[in-house]
PDB file of C-alpha atoms in Angstrom:
ATOM      1  CA  ALA A 942       0.003  -0.004  -0.002  1.00 93.00           C
ATOM      2  CA  ILE A 943       1.122   3.549  -0.700  1.00 96.00           C
ATOM      3  CA  VAL A 944       1.645   5.383   2.572  1.00 97.00           C
ATOM      4  CA  LEU A 945       1.096   9.155   2.610  1.00 98.00           C
ATOM      5  CA  ASN A 946       3.104  11.061   5.266  1.00 98.00           C
ATOM      6  CA  GLN A 947       1.420  14.392   5.840  1.00 98.00           C
ATOM      7  CA  SER A 948       2.905  17.222   7.792  1.00 97.00           C
ATOM      8  CA  PRO A 949       2.523  19.121   9.951  1.00 97.00           C
ATOM      9  CA  SER A 950      -0.201  17.467  11.999  1.00 98.00           C
ATOM     10  CA  SER A 951      -1.457  20.864  13.118  1.00 98.00           C
ATOM     11  CA  ILE A 952      -1.051  24.499  12.186  1.00 97.00           C
ATOM     12  CA  VAL A 953      -1.991  27.666  14.065  1.00 98.00           C
ATOM     13  CA  ALA A 954      -2.076  30.600  11.699  1.00 97.00           C
ATOM     14  CA  SER A 955      -3.239  34.209  11.697  1.00 97.00           C
ATOM     15  CA  GLN A 956      -5.791  35.433   9.247  1.00 97.00           C
ATOM     16  CA  GLY A 957      -4.078  36.560   6.088  1.00 97.00           C
ATOM     17  CA  GLU A 958      -1.112  34.269   6.649  1.00 97.00           C
ATOM     18  CA  LYS A 959       0.092  31.766   4.079  1.00 98.00           C
ATOM     19  CA  VAL A 960       0.059  28.101   5.109  1.00 98.00           C
ATOM     20  CA  THR A 961       1.496  25.103   3.382  1.00 98.00           C
ATOM     21  CA  ILE A 962       0.915  21.403   4.041  1.00 98.00           C
ATOM     22  CA  THR A 963       3.143  18.706   2.590  1.00 98.00           C
ATOM     23  CA  CYS A 964       2.292  15.130   1.652  1.00 98.00           C
ATOM     24  CA  ARG A 965       5.018  12.639   0.891  1.00 98.00           C
ATOM     25  CA  ALA A 966       4.196   9.302  -0.731  1.00 98.00           C
ATOM     26  CA  SER A 967       6.087   6.113   0.041  1.00 97.00           C
ATOM     27  CA  SER A 968       6.342   5.485  -3.713  1.00 96.00           C
ATOM     28  CA  SER A 969       6.006   7.659  -6.783  1.00 96.00           C
ATOM     29  CA  ILE A 970       2.503   8.407  -7.956  1.00 96.00           C
ATOM     30  CA  SER A 971       1.276  10.254 -11.011  1.00 94.00           C
ATOM     31  CA  SER A 972       0.183  13.793 -10.252  1.00 94.00           C
ATOM     32  CA  ASN A 973      -3.157  12.866 -11.752  1.00 95.00           C
ATOM     33  CA  TYR A 974      -3.911  10.787  -8.663  1.00 97.00           C
ATOM     34  CA  LEU A 975      -3.094  13.044  -5.724  1.00 98.00           C
ATOM     35  CA  HIS A 976      -6.032  14.912  -4.204  1.00 98.00           C
ATOM     36  CA  TRP A 977      -6.762  17.126  -1.201  1.00 98.00           C
ATOM     37  CA  TYR A 978      -9.896  17.340   1.003  1.00 98.00           C
ATOM     38  CA  GLN A 979     -11.137  19.776   3.568  1.00 98.00           C
ATOM     39  CA  GLN A 980     -13.194  18.606   6.516  1.00 98.00           C
ATOM     40  CA  LYS A 981     -14.756  21.317   8.632  1.00 98.00           C
ATOM     41  CA  PRO A 982     -15.728  20.459  12.223  1.00 96.00           C
ATOM     42  CA  GLY A 983     -18.846  18.290  12.305  1.00 95.00           C
ATOM     43  CA  ALA A 984     -19.066  18.019   8.534  1.00 97.00           C
ATOM     44  CA  PHE A 985     -18.240  15.492   5.845  1.00 97.00           C
ATOM     45  CA  PRO A 986     -15.048  15.885   3.807  1.00 98.00           C
ATOM     46  CA  LYS A 987     -15.084  18.011   0.680  1.00 98.00           C
ATOM     47  CA  LEU A 988     -12.837  17.726  -2.368  1.00 98.00           C
ATOM     48  CA  VAL A 989     -10.756  20.874  -2.611  1.00 98.00           C
ATOM     49  CA  ILE A 990      -7.911  20.077  -5.027  1.00 98.00           C
ATOM     50  CA  TYR A 991      -7.771  17.188  -7.466  1.00 98.00           C
ATOM     51  CA  SER A 992      -4.991  15.874  -9.656  1.00 98.00           C
ATOM     52  CA  THR A 993      -2.429  17.828  -7.660  1.00 98.00           C
ATOM     53  CA  SER A 994      -3.361  21.344  -8.770  1.00 98.00           C
ATOM     54  CA  TYR A 995      -6.911  21.648 -10.049  1.00 98.00           C
ATOM     55  CA  ARG A 996      -9.434  23.394  -7.859  1.00 98.00           C
ATOM     56  CA  ALA A 997     -12.773  21.655  -7.424  1.00 97.00           C
ATOM     57  CA  SER A 998     -15.951  23.501  -8.298  1.00 95.00           C
ATOM     58  CA  GLY A 999     -16.563  26.560  -6.136  1.00 96.00           C
ATOM     59  CA  ILE A1000     -13.196  26.474  -4.415  1.00 98.00           C
ATOM     60  CA  PRO A1001     -11.628  29.907  -3.958  1.00 97.00           C
ATOM     61  CA  SER A1002      -8.397  30.776  -5.738  1.00 97.00           C
ATOM     62  CA  ARG A1003      -6.522  31.121  -2.438  1.00 98.00           C
ATOM     63  CA  PHE A1004      -6.342  27.317  -2.409  1.00 98.00           C
ATOM     64  CA  SER A1005      -3.647  25.741  -4.578  1.00 98.00           C
ATOM     65  CA  GLY A1006      -1.629  22.590  -4.922  1.00 98.00           C
ATOM     66  CA  SER A1007       1.571  21.461  -6.566  1.00 98.00           C
ATOM     67  CA  GLY A1008       3.989  18.575  -6.668  1.00 97.00           C
ATOM     68  CA  SER A1009       5.102  15.471  -8.484  1.00 97.00           C
ATOM     69  CA  GLY A1010       6.531  12.058  -7.872  1.00 96.00           C
ATOM     70  CA  THR A1011       6.546  11.466  -4.155  1.00 97.00           C
ATOM     71  CA  SER A1012       6.299  15.070  -2.905  1.00 98.00           C
ATOM     72  CA  TYR A1013       3.185  17.197  -2.936  1.00 98.00           C
ATOM     73  CA  SER A1014       2.018  20.380  -1.234  1.00 98.00           C
ATOM     74  CA  PHE A1015      -1.188  22.223  -0.508  1.00 98.00           C
ATOM     75  CA  THR A1016      -1.219  25.965   0.087  1.00 98.00           C
ATOM     76  CA  ILE A1017      -3.704  28.525   1.342  1.00 98.00           C
ATOM     77  CA  SER A1018      -2.277  31.858   0.238  1.00 97.00           C
ATOM     78  CA  ARG A1019      -4.152  33.969   2.766  1.00 97.00           C
ATOM     79  CA  VAL A1020      -5.926  32.079   5.487  1.00 98.00           C
ATOM     80  CA  GLU A1021      -9.482  33.157   6.415  1.00 97.00           C
ATOM     81  CA  ALA A1022     -11.480  32.253   9.509  1.00 97.00           C
ATOM     82  CA  GLU A1023     -13.705  29.971   7.429  1.00 97.00           C
ATOM     83  CA  ASP A1024     -10.738  27.815   6.488  1.00 98.00           C
ATOM     84  CA  VAL A1025     -10.627  26.234   9.962  1.00 98.00           C
ATOM     85  CA  ALA A1026     -10.694  22.530   9.145  1.00 98.00           C
ATOM     86  CA  THR A1027      -8.680  19.362   8.898  1.00 98.00           C
ATOM     87  CA  TYR A1028      -7.017  18.831   5.497  1.00 98.00           C
ATOM     88  CA  TYR A1029      -6.212  15.417   4.069  1.00 98.00           C
ATOM     89  CA  CYS A1030      -4.206  14.310   1.051  1.00 98.00           C
ATOM     90  CA  GLN A1031      -5.280  11.175  -0.723  1.00 98.00           C
ATOM     91  CA  GLN A1032      -3.863   8.980  -3.453  1.00 98.00           C
ATOM     92  CA  GLY A1033      -5.999   7.321  -6.117  1.00 96.00           C
ATOM     93  CA  SER A1034      -3.150   5.724  -7.992  1.00 94.00           C
ATOM     94  CA  SER A1035      -3.583   2.175  -6.701  1.00 91.00           C
ATOM     95  CA  ASN A1036      -5.698   0.122  -4.361  1.00 90.00           C
ATOM     96  CA  PRO A1037      -5.887   0.318  -1.471  1.00 94.00           C
ATOM     97  CA  LEU A1038      -6.718   4.007  -1.795  1.00 96.00           C
ATOM     98  CA  THR A1039      -5.072   5.802   1.080  1.00 97.00           C
ATOM     99  CA  PHE A1040      -5.260   9.087   2.950  1.00 98.00           C
ATOM    100  CA  GLY A1041      -2.704  11.111   4.779  1.00 98.00           C
ATOM    101  CA  SER A1042      -3.133  11.466   8.518  1.00 98.00           C
ATOM    102  CA  GLY A1043      -4.558  14.949   8.285  1.00 98.00           C
ATOM    103  CA  THR A1044      -3.482  18.505   9.181  1.00 98.00           C
ATOM    104  CA  LYS A1045      -5.657  20.496  11.566  1.00 98.00           C
ATOM    105  CA  LEU A1046      -5.706  24.205  10.816  1.00 98.00           C
ATOM    106  CA  GLU A1047      -6.636  26.624  13.545  1.00 98.00           C
ATOM    107  CA  ILE A1048      -6.736  30.395  13.574  1.00 96.00           C
ATOM    108  CA  LYS A1049      -4.944  32.477  16.233  1.00 93.00           C
TER     109      LYS A1049
ATOM    110  CA  GLU B 343     -28.035  18.061  -7.978  1.00 96.00           C
ATOM    111  CA  VAL B 344     -25.993  15.056  -6.784  1.00 97.00           C
ATOM    112  CA  GLN B 345     -27.418  13.561  -3.584  1.00 97.00           C
ATOM    113  CA  ILE B 346     -26.017  10.705  -1.491  1.00 98.00           C
ATOM    114  CA  LEU B 347     -27.803   9.395   1.556  1.00 98.00           C
ATOM    115  CA  GLU B 348     -26.572   6.658   3.857  1.00 98.00           C
ATOM    116  CA  THR B 349     -28.828   4.658   6.124  1.00 98.00           C
ATOM    117  CA  GLY B 350     -28.610   1.607   8.324  1.00 97.00           C
ATOM    118  CA  GLY B 351     -26.247   2.663  11.062  1.00 95.00           C
ATOM    119  CA  GLY B 352     -26.784   2.177  14.750  1.00 96.00           C
ATOM    120  CA  LEU B 353     -25.638   0.323  17.857  1.00 97.00           C
ATOM    121  CA  VAL B 354     -24.430  -3.208  17.311  1.00 97.00           C
ATOM    122  CA  LYS B 355     -22.994  -5.753  19.727  1.00 97.00           C
ATOM    123  CA  PRO B 356     -19.476  -7.070  19.185  1.00 97.00           C
ATOM    124  CA  GLY B 357     -19.560 -10.015  16.833  1.00 97.00           C
ATOM    125  CA  GLY B 358     -22.720  -8.761  15.184  1.00 97.00           C
ATOM    126  CA  SER B 359     -23.274  -7.658  11.649  1.00 97.00           C
ATOM    127  CA  LEU B 360     -24.752  -4.682   9.858  1.00 96.00           C
ATOM    128  CA  ARG B 361     -25.813  -3.692   6.373  1.00 98.00           C
ATOM    129  CA  LEU B 362     -25.412  -0.088   5.353  1.00 98.00           C
ATOM    130  CA  SER B 363     -27.261   1.362   2.380  1.00 98.00           C
ATOM    131  CA  CYS B 364     -26.479   4.320   0.225  1.00 98.00           C
ATOM    132  CA  ALA B 365     -29.101   5.827  -2.032  1.00 98.00           C
ATOM    133  CA  THR B 366     -28.011   8.233  -4.738  1.00 98.00           C
ATOM    134  CA  SER B 367     -29.627  10.576  -7.239  1.00 98.00           C
ATOM    135  CA  GLY B 368     -28.778  13.384  -9.557  1.00 97.00           C
ATOM    136  CA  PHE B 369     -26.241  11.583 -11.708  1.00 97.00           C
ATOM    137  CA  ASN B 370     -25.969   8.530 -13.954  1.00 97.00           C
ATOM    138  CA  PHE B 371     -25.145   5.968 -11.271  1.00 98.00           C
ATOM    139  CA  ASN B 372     -24.250   3.304 -13.840  1.00 97.00           C
ATOM    140  CA  ASP B 373     -21.265   5.328 -15.003  1.00 97.00           C
ATOM    141  CA  TYR B 374     -19.555   5.594 -11.617  1.00 98.00           C
ATOM    142  CA  PHE B 375     -17.434   3.669  -9.230  1.00 98.00           C
ATOM    143  CA  MET B 376     -18.704   3.886  -5.641  1.00 98.00           C
ATOM    144  CA  ASN B 377     -16.820   3.675  -2.336  1.00 98.00           C
ATOM    145  CA  TRP B 378     -17.217   3.507   1.380  1.00 98.00           C
ATOM    146  CA  VAL B 379     -14.878   5.540   3.569  1.00 98.00           C
ATOM    147  CA  ARG B 380     -14.980   5.519   7.374  1.00 98.00           C
ATOM    148  CA  GLN B 381     -13.780   7.751  10.177  1.00 98.00           C
ATOM    149  CA  ALA B 382     -13.442   6.619  13.762  1.00 98.00           C
ATOM    150  CA  PRO B 383     -14.260   9.200  16.387  1.00 97.00           C
ATOM    151  CA  GLY B 384     -11.542  11.865  16.512  1.00 96.00           C
ATOM    152  CA  LYS B 385      -9.479  10.022  13.880  1.00 97.00           C
ATOM    153  CA  GLY B 386      -8.647  10.365  10.221  1.00 98.00           C
ATOM    154  CA  LEU B 387     -10.198   8.976   7.063  1.00 98.00           C
ATOM    155  CA  GLU B 388      -9.896   5.336   6.074  1.00 98.00           C
ATOM    156  CA  TRP B 389     -10.965   3.980   2.689  1.00 97.00           C
ATOM    157  CA  VAL B 390     -12.999   0.757   3.206  1.00 97.00           C
ATOM    158  CA  ALA B 391     -14.195  -0.586  -0.101  1.00 97.00           C
ATOM    159  CA  GLN B 392     -14.800   0.199  -3.793  1.00 97.00           C
ATOM    160  CA  ILE B 393     -17.148  -1.292  -6.349  1.00 98.00           C
ATOM    161  CA  ARG B 394     -16.639  -0.560 -10.014  1.00 98.00           C
ATOM    162  CA  ASN B 395     -19.350  -0.266 -12.600  1.00 97.00           C
ATOM    163  CA  LYS B 396     -20.654  -2.744 -15.145  1.00 97.00           C
ATOM    164  CA  ASN B 397     -17.971  -1.830 -17.672  1.00 97.00           C
ATOM    165  CA  TYR B 398     -15.462  -3.170 -15.155  1.00 97.00           C
ATOM    166  CA  ASN B 399     -17.519  -6.230 -14.274  1.00 98.00           C
ATOM    167  CA  TYR B 400     -18.510  -4.771 -10.903  1.00 98.00           C
ATOM    168  CA  ALA B 401     -15.005  -5.541  -9.586  1.00 97.00           C
ATOM    169  CA  THR B 402     -14.610  -5.014  -5.850  1.00 97.00           C
ATOM    170  CA  TYR B 403     -11.677  -3.948  -3.714  1.00 95.00           C
ATOM    171  CA  TYR B 404     -11.274  -3.861   0.047  1.00 95.00           C
ATOM    172  CA  ALA B 405      -8.998  -2.371   2.673  1.00 95.00           C
ATOM    173  CA  GLU B 406      -6.712  -5.093   4.027  1.00 92.00           C
ATOM    174  CA  SER B 407      -7.795  -4.341   7.611  1.00 89.00           C
ATOM    175  CA  LEU B 408     -11.399  -5.328   6.780  1.00 90.00           C
ATOM    176  CA  GLU B 409     -10.955  -7.903   4.069  1.00 81.00           C
ATOM    177  CA  GLY B 410     -13.004 -11.039   4.800  1.00 89.00           C
ATOM    178  CA  ARG B 411     -15.456  -9.138   6.983  1.00 96.00           C
ATOM    179  CA  VAL B 412     -16.954  -6.681   4.490  1.00 97.00           C
ATOM    180  CA  THR B 413     -18.832  -6.994   1.202  1.00 97.00           C
ATOM    181  CA  ILE B 414     -19.700  -4.129  -1.011  1.00 98.00           C
ATOM    182  CA  SER B 415     -22.475  -4.500  -3.573  1.00 98.00           C
ATOM    183  CA  ARG B 416     -24.611  -2.288  -5.784  1.00 98.00           C
ATOM    184  CA  ASP B 417     -27.996  -2.255  -7.424  1.00 98.00           C
ATOM    185  CA  ASP B 418     -27.871  -0.104 -10.541  1.00 98.00           C
ATOM    186  CA  SER B 419     -31.684  -0.266 -10.942  1.00 97.00           C
ATOM    187  CA  LYS B 420     -31.974   1.508  -7.581  1.00 98.00           C
ATOM    188  CA  SER B 421     -28.856   3.723  -7.912  1.00 98.00           C
ATOM    189  CA  SER B 422     -27.771   2.316  -4.592  1.00 98.00           C
ATOM    190  CA  VAL B 423     -24.702   0.771  -3.042  1.00 98.00           C
ATOM    191  CA  TYR B 424     -24.464  -1.362   0.086  1.00 98.00           C
ATOM    192  CA  LEU B 425     -21.852  -2.406   2.633  1.00 98.00           C
ATOM    193  CA  GLN B 426     -22.282  -5.564   4.652  1.00 98.00           C
ATOM    194  CA  VAL B 427     -19.974  -5.747   7.686  1.00 97.00           C
ATOM    195  CA  SER B 428     -19.759  -8.824   9.868  1.00 97.00           C
ATOM    196  CA  SER B 429     -17.886  -9.925  13.004  1.00 96.00           C
ATOM    197  CA  LEU B 430     -18.034  -6.317  14.153  1.00 96.00           C
ATOM    198  CA  ARG B 431     -15.415  -5.136  16.657  1.00 96.00           C
ATOM    199  CA  ALA B 432     -15.163  -2.064  18.845  1.00 96.00           C
ATOM    200  CA  GLU B 433     -12.588  -0.602  16.441  1.00 96.00           C
ATOM    201  CA  ASP B 434     -15.186  -0.638  13.640  1.00 96.00           C
ATOM    202  CA  THR B 435     -17.027   2.155  15.510  1.00 98.00           C
ATOM    203  CA  ALA B 436     -16.996   5.005  13.035  1.00 98.00           C
ATOM    204  CA  ILE B 437     -18.901   7.244  10.717  1.00 98.00           C
ATOM    205  CA  TYR B 438     -19.269   5.465   7.405  1.00 98.00           C
ATOM    206  CA  TYR B 439     -19.433   7.685   4.338  1.00 98.00           C
ATOM    207  CA  CYS B 440     -20.601   6.677   0.892  1.00 98.00           C
ATOM    208  CA  THR B 441     -18.610   8.410  -1.794  1.00 98.00           C
ATOM    209  CA  ARG B 442     -18.585   8.638  -5.554  1.00 98.00           C
ATOM    210  CA  GLY B 443     -15.428   8.268  -7.577  1.00 95.00           C
ATOM    211  CA  ARG B 444     -12.801   6.139  -9.212  1.00 92.00           C
ATOM    212  CA  GLY B 445      -9.594   7.461  -7.720  1.00 90.00           C
ATOM    213  CA  ARG B 446     -10.924  10.577  -6.055  1.00 95.00           C
ATOM    214  CA  PHE B 447     -14.081  11.213  -4.051  1.00 97.00           C
ATOM    215  CA  ASP B 448     -15.913  14.085  -5.580  1.00 96.00           C
ATOM    216  CA  TYR B 449     -19.206  13.676  -3.748  1.00 97.00           C
ATOM    217  CA  TRP B 450     -19.826  12.442  -0.267  1.00 98.00           C
ATOM    218  CA  GLY B 451     -22.873  11.596   1.780  1.00 98.00           C
ATOM    219  CA  GLN B 452     -23.434  13.004   5.276  1.00 97.00           C
ATOM    220  CA  GLY B 453     -22.352   9.697   6.746  1.00 98.00           C
ATOM    221  CA  VAL B 454     -23.943   7.157   9.084  1.00 98.00           C
ATOM    222  CA  MET B 455     -22.748   6.299  12.572  1.00 98.00           C
ATOM    223  CA  VAL B 456     -21.987   2.767  13.513  1.00 98.00           C
ATOM    224  CA  THR B 457     -21.305   2.023  17.163  1.00 98.00           C
ATOM    225  CA  VAL B 458     -20.038  -1.371  18.235  1.00 97.00           C
ATOM    226  CA  SER B 459     -20.537  -1.847  21.937  1.00 97.00           C
ATOM    227  CA  SER B 460     -22.036  -4.358  24.363  1.00 95.00           C
TER     228      SER B 460
END
């Protein structure tokens, strides 16, 4: 199974600050198969970025993603209060499909 | 509008079994792979199972941690997918989400809670 090591496990940021989350895969995956989800407290997860860098429908431009091979990142250019959530990376390259362990974003 | 609704959760005794249902609408169900993903209380997301569509002979795949105890199935005539879980353990306590997608999960249901406790 492809293991996704996601870091950091938590972030405390100020509004307007830039935050970056990294996701490292235990083996190389095509950038087509690396995705990011946002899960707000008490809600189901929501697809935010798919295929490394494409924003899902309705997702603001402050969210972006990049990467290739085994190293991927997710960035919020200017954090807003509504971005408080846990973010997960996920690989769809091979079964079993796997998720990173999550990064909890809090606002100062 | 895509809608996904899970039902069938509840309190189950250890060793028991449960069948979760997922009813969908708003898209051509026959075209899509469907999945179950679960989340234990306060924990991260864990993919559980996938069933492919008719074009892929309804092939099924399972997480290793559950293989042998879970069966995913679908009824295209009802646009529904199911998850049968047996020999339930305390560690199976989780919210179970039904999701659409082949390699990514673009739509999710609200989830259904399964609690395994005596």
